[in-house]
Short mmCIF file of C-alpha atoms in Angstrom, two decimals:
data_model
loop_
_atom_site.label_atom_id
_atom_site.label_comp_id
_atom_site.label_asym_id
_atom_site.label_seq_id
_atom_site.Cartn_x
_atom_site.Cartn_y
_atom_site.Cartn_z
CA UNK A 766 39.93 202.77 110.53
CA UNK A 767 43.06 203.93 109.44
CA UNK A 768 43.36 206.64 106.83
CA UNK A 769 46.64 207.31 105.87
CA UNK A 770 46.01 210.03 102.75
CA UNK A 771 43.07 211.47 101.11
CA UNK A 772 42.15 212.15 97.65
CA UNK A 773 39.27 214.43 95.74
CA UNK A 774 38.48 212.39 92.67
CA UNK A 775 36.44 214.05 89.64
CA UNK A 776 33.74 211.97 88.53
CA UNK A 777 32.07 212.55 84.58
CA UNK A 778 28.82 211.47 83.31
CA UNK A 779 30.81 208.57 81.82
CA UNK A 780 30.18 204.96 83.29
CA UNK A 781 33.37 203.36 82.07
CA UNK A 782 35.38 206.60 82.76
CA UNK A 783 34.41 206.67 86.18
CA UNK A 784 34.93 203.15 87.22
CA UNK A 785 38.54 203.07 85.74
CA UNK A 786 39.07 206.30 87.82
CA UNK A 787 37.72 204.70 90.72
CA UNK A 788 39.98 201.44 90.71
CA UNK A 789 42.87 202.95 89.02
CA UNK A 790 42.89 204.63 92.45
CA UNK A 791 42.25 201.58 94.44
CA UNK A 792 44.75 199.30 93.09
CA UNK A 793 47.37 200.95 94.26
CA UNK A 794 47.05 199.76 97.31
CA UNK A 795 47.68 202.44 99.61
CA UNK A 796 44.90 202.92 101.10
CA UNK A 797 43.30 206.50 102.44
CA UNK A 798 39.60 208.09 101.74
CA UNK A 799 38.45 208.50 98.71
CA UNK A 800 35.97 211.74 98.48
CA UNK A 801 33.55 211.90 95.71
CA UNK A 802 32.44 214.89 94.55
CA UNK A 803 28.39 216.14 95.13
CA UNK A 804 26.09 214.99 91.86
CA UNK A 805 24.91 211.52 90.35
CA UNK A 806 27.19 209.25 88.46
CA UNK A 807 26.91 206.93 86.53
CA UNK A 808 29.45 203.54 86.69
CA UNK A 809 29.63 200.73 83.89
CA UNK A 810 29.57 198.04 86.38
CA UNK A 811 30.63 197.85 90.67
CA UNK A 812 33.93 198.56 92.19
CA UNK A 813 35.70 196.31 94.45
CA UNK A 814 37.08 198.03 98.15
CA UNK A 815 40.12 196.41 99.65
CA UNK A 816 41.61 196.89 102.94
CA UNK A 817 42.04 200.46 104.41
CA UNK A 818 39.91 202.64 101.62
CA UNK A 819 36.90 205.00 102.89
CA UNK A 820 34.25 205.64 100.22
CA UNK A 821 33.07 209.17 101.09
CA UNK A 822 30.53 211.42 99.28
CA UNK A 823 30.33 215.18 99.60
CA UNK A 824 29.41 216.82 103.14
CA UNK A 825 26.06 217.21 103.67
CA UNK A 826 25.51 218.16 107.38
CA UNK A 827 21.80 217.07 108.56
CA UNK A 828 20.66 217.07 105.32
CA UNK A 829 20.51 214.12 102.46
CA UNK A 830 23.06 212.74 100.76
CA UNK A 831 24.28 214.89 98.21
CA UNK A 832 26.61 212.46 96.00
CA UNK A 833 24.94 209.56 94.55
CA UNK A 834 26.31 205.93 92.04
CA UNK A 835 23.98 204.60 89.59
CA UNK A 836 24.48 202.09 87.07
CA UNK A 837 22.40 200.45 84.34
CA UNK A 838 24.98 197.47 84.54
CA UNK A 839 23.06 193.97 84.15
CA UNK A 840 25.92 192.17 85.31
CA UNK A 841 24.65 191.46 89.06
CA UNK A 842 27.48 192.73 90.58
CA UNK A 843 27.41 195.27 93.98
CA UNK A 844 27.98 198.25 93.02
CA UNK A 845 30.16 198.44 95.70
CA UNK A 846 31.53 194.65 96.81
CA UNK A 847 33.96 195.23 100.00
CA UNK A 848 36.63 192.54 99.87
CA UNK A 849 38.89 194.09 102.76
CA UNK A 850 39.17 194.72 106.21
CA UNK A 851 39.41 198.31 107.55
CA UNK A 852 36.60 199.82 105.45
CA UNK A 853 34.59 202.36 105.69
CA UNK A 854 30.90 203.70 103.46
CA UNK A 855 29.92 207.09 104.34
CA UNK A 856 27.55 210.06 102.99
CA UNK A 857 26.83 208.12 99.46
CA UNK A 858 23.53 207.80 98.12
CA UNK A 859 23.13 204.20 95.45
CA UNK A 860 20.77 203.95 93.09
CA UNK A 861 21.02 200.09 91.93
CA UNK A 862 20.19 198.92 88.74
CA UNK A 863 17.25 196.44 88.42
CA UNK A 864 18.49 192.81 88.94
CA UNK A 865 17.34 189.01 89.28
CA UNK A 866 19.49 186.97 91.36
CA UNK A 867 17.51 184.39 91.84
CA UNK A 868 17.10 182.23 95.55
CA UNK A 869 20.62 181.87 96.38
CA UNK A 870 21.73 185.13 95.36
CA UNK A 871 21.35 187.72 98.34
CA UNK A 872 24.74 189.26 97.43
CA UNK A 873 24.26 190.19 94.18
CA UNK A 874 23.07 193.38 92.37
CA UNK A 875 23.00 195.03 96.17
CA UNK A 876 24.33 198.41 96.17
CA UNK A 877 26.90 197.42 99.01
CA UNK A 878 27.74 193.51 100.07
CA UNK A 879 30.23 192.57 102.20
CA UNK A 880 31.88 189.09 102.03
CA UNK A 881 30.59 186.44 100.03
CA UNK A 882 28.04 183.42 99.62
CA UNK A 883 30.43 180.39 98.25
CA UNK A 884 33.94 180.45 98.57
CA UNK A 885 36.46 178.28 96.76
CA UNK A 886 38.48 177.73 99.58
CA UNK A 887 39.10 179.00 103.23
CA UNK A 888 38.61 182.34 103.45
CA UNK A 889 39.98 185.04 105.61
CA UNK A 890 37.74 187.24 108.24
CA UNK A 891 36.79 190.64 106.76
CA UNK A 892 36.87 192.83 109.90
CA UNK A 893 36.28 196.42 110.92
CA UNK A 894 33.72 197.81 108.27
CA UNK A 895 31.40 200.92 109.18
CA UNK A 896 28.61 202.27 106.84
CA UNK A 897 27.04 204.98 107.95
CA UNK A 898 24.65 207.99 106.45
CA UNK A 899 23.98 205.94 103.35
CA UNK A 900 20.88 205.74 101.12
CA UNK A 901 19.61 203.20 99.53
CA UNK A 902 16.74 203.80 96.63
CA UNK A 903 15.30 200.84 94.15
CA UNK A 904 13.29 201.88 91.16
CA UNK A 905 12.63 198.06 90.14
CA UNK A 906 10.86 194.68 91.48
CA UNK A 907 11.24 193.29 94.53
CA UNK A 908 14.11 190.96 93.33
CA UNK A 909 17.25 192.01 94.69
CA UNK A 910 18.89 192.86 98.04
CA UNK A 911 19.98 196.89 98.99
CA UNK A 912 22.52 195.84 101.37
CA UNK A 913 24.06 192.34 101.97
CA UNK A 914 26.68 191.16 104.89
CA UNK A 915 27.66 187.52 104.17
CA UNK A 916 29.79 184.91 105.31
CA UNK A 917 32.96 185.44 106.62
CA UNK A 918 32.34 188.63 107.51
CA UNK A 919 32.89 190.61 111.17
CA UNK A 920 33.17 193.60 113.30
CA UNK A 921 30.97 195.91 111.56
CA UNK A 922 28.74 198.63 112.01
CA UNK A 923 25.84 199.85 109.84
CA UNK A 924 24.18 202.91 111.24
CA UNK A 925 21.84 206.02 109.46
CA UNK A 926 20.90 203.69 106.79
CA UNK A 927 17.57 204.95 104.55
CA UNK A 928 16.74 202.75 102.20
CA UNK A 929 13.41 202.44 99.89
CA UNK A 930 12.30 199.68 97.51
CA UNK A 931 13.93 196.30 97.01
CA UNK A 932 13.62 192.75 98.48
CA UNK A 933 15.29 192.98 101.91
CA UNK A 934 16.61 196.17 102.99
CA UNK A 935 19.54 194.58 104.96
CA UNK A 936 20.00 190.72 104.42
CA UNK A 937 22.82 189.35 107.18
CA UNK A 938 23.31 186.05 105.80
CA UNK A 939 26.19 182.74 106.54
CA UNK A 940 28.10 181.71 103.76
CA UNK A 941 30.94 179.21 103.30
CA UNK A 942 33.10 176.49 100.88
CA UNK A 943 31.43 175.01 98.20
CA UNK A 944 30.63 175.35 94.63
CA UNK A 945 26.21 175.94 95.33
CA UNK A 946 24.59 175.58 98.10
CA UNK A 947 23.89 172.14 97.62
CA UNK A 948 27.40 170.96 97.40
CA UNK A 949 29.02 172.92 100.61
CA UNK A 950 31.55 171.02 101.88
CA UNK A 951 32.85 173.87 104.39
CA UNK A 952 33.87 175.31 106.87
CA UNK A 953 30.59 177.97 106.84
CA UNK A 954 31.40 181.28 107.45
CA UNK A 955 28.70 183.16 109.81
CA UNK A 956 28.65 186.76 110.36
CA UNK A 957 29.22 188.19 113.86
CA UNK A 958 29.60 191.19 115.82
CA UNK A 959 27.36 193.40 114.15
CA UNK A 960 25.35 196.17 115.40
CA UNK A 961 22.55 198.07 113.02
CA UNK A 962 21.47 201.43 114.05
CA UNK A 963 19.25 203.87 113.14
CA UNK A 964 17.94 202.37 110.09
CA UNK A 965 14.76 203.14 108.03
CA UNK A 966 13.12 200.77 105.37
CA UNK A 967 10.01 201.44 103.61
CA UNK A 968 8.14 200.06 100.06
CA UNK A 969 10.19 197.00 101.23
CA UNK A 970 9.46 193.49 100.79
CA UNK A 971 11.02 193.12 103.92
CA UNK A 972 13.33 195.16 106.38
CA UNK A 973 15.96 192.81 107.56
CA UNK A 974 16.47 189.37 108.17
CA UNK A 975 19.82 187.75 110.03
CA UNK A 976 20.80 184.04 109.01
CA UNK A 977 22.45 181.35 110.96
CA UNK A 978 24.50 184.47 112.80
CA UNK A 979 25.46 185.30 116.22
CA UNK A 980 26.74 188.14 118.92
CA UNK A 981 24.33 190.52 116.58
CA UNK A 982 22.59 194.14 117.99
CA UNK A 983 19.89 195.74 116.16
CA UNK A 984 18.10 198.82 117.59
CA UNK A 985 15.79 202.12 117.10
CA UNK A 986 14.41 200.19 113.28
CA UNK A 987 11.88 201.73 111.78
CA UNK A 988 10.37 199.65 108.53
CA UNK A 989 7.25 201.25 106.95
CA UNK A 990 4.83 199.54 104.66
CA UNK A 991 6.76 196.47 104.12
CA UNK A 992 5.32 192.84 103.48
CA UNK A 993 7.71 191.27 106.18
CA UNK A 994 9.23 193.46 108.97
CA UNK A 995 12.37 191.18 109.89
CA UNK A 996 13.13 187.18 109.96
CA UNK A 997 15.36 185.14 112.79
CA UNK A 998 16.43 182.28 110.90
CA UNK A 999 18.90 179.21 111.50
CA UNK A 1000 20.35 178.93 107.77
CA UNK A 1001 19.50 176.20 105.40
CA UNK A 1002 22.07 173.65 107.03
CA UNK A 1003 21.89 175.26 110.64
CA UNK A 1004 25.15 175.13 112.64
CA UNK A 1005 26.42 171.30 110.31
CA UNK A 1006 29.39 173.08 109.11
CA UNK A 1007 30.10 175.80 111.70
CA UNK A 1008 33.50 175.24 113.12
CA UNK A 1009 34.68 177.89 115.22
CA UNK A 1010 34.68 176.73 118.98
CA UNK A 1011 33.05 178.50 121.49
CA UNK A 1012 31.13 180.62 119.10
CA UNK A 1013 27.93 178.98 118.81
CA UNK A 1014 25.39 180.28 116.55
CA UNK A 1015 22.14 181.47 117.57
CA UNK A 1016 23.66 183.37 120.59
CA UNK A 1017 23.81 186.92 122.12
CA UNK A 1018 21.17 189.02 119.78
CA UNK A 1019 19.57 191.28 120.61
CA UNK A 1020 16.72 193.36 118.32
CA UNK A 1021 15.35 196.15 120.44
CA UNK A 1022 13.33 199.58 119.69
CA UNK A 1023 11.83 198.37 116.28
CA UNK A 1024 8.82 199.47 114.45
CA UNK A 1025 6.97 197.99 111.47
CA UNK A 1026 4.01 198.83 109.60
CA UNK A 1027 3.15 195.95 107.21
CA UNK A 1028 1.31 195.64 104.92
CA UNK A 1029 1.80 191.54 104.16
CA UNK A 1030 -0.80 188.42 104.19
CA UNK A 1031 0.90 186.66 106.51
CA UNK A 1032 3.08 188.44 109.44
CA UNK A 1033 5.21 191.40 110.22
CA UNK A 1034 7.89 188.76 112.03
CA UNK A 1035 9.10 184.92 111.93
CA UNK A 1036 10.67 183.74 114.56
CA UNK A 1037 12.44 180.30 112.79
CA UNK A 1038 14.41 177.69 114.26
CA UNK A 1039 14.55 174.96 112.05
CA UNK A 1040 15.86 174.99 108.53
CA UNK A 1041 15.85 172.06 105.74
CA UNK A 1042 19.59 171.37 104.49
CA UNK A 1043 20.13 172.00 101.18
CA UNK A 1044 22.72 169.11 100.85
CA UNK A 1045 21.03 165.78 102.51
CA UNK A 1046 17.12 167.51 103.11
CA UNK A 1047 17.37 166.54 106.61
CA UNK A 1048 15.71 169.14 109.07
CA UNK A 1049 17.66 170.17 111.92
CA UNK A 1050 16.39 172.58 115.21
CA UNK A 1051 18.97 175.28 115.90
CA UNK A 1052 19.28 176.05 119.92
CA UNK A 1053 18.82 179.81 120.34
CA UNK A 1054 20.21 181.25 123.39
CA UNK A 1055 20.49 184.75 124.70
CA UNK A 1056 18.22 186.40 122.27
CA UNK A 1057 16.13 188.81 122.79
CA UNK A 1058 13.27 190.84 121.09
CA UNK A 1059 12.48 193.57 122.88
CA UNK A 1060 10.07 197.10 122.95
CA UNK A 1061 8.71 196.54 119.46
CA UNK A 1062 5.85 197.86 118.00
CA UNK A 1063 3.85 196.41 115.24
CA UNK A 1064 1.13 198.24 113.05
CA UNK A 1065 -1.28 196.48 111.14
CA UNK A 1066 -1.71 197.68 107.24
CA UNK A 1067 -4.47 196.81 104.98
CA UNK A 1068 -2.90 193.99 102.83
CA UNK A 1069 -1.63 194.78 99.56
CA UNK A 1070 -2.32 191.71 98.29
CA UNK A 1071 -5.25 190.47 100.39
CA UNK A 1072 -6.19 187.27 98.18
CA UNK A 1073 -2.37 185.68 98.91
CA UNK A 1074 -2.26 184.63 102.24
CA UNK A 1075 -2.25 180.81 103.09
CA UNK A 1076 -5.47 180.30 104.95
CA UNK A 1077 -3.35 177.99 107.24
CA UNK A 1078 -1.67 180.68 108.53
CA UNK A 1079 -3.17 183.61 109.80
CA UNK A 1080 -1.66 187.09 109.84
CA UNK A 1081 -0.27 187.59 112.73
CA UNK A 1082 2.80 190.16 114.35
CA UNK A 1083 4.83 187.18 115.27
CA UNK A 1084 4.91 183.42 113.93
CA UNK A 1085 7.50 181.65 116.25
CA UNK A 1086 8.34 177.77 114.76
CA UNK A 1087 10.28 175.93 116.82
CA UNK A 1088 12.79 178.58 118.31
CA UNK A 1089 12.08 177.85 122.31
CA UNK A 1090 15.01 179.68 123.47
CA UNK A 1091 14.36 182.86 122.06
CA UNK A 1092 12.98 185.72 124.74
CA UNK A 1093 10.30 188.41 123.79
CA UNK A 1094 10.02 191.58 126.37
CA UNK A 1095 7.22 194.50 125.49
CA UNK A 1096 5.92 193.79 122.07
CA UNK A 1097 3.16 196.08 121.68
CA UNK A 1098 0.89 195.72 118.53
CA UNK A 1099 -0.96 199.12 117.36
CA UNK A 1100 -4.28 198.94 116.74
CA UNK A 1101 -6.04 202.27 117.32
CA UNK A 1102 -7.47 202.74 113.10
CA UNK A 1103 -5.43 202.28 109.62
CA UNK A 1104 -2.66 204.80 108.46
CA UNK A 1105 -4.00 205.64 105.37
CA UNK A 1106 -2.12 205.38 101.70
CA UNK A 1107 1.17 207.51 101.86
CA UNK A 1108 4.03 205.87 104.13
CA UNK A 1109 4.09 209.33 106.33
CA UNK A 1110 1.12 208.13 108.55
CA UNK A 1111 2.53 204.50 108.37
CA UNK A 1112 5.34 205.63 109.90
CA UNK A 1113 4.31 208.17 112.26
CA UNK A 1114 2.11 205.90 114.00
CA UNK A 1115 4.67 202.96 114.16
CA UNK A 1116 7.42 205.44 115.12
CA UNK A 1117 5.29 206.84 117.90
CA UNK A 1118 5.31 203.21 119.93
CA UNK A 1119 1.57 203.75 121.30
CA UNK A 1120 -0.07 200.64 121.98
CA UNK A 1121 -3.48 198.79 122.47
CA UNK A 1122 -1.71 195.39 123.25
CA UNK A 1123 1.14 195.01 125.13
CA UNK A 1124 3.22 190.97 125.46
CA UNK A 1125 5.33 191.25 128.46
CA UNK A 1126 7.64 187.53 128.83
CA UNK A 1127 11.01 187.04 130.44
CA UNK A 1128 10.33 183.48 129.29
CA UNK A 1129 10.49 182.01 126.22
CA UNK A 1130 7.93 182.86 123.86
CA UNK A 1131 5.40 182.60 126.90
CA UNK A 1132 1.61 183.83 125.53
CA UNK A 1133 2.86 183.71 121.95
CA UNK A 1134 1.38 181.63 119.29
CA UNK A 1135 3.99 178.75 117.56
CA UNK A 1136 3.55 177.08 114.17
CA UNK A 1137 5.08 173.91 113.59
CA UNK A 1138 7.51 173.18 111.17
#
């Protein structure tokens, strides 16, 4: 990350005002860090970060976040959308504004997405982009992403990451040509090299999930009273478009020292390898290889919503469907009473990684229940 000046901007509790201030400062291209001072303000709509800018927030040692962007914007756009290489998101607390995106649209009204979905053409890689000691808090429904990496998108690291409400805390997700996802006619863009770190998600509907990726590293993940803990999943049209030799997809993860409390009908983790194309509703199997889940811990919640589960399914910590390559090493599932109401507990007793029952496999899903897809 290369900053070459910095500058202390002065933020008002005007929207509009501090948006212009914001890209006035951006478009000139120079790059450097951008400080913002300590307080919560407002902004009319998102920003857009090119290549070589830091977003910073006041210092705050060991302690929270002290600067903090809100907006009441229904416009669905990030508040902040990085578009450039060489970025960095530190020490900023978002507070998104309630937003609807509907099925296809992960990237929208997050509080920071990187890349994009659909592209009009070939896009270039977006490369070397570190957030770090950010918060994430969502006062609405469980419609919208907090954080979103899509497409062509690599090189990035997301560490010290709270985040509270919303649909999935961190949604890694391909993207690629096309104008909808039923009229891709690529290449597909799928994110890579990308290590998560120290991240907490609670009141979730679900922690994280990672999408037709590959070469990916997530570890010490703590998600408390979600519905879904985290999803492996092969993409709606799997590896069809995927053109980048000798970088397969479904290779090289890893998601080690993870913790979830849920509190869903179904399960705290799917395991998927087959997805239904969008374009021609043929079902293809992706091949996972190298991927491992490893020294996880899974606590049981009462169900919120105890009435919604599909009988055909039971709950369950893990539902594996048709992912054979996939390798799970001491997943322990916590059994010893209920956390009670508040998320503390929840947490605690994930976080502490006792167990009752222990899975031990170096082979593929060996001892683990499957559901067909």
């Amino acid at each position: 990350m290369t900053d070459l000046r910095a500058y202390e901007l002065e933020l008002t509790g005007d929207g509009a005002t501090n948006r212009r201030a914001i890209e006035e400062l951006l478009a000139t291209g120079a790059g450097g860090t951008v400080r913002l001072p300590a307080g919560t303000f407002p902004l009319d709509s998102g920003v857009v970060l090119g290549s070589g800018w830091t977003l910073s927030g006041a210092e705050h040692g060991d302690g929270p976040v002290r600067t903090w962007l809100t907006s009441a914007s229904s416009d669905g756009q990030p508040l902040v959308h990085v578009l450039g290489s060489q970025v960095a998101i530190q020490d900023i607390g978002f507070l998104p504004p309630p937003c609807e995106p509907g099925e296809h649209g992960g990237d929208l009204g997050t509080a920071i997405t990187v890349g994009k979905y659909l592209y009009p053409a070939e896009a270039e890689w977006i490369e070397e982009i570190r957030i770090r000691r950010v918060q994430v808090q969502r006062q609405d429904a469980r419609a919208a992403n907090c954080i979103a990496i899509v497409g062509a998108a690599r090189d990035i690291t997301v560490s010290d990451v709270s985040i509270v409400s919303g649909c999935t805390g961190i949604a890694v997700h391909w993207g690629a040509v096309g104008d909808s996802v039923d009229s891709i006619v690529g290449p597909s863009y799928h994110p890579h090299h990308i290590t998560i770190s120290d991240l907490r998600v609670s009141d979730a509907f679900e922690g994280f999930y990672l999408s037709s990726v590959h070469d990916i590293e997530v570890n010490r993940v703590c998600l408390s009273d979600v519905e879904i803990g985290f999803r492996l999943l092969p993409g709606d049209n799997t590896n069809h478009f995927h053109s980048s030799s000798g970088n397969s997809v479904g290779e090289r993860i890893r998601i080690s020292r993870t913790c979830v409390s849920w509190n869903g009908p179904l399960f705290a983790v799917r395991i998927a390898g087959w997805g239904r194309s969008e374009i021609d509703h043929s079902i293809r199997v992706l091949e996972y290889k190298d991927v491992v889940v490893e020294d996880c811990t899974f606590v049981p919640l009462p169900p919120a919503t105890p009435d919604s589960g599909n009988a055909q399914r039971p709950r369950s910590p893990i539902v594996i469907e048709q992912a054979s390559g996939v390798v799970l090493d001491g997943i322990r599932v916590e059994l010893r009473g209920q956390p009670q109401d508040s998320a503390g507990p929840a947490e605690e007793a994930c976080c502490s990684l006792r167990a009752d029952a222990t899975v031990h496999s170096r082979q593929p899903l060996a001892g683990v229940p499957q559901v067909a897809g």
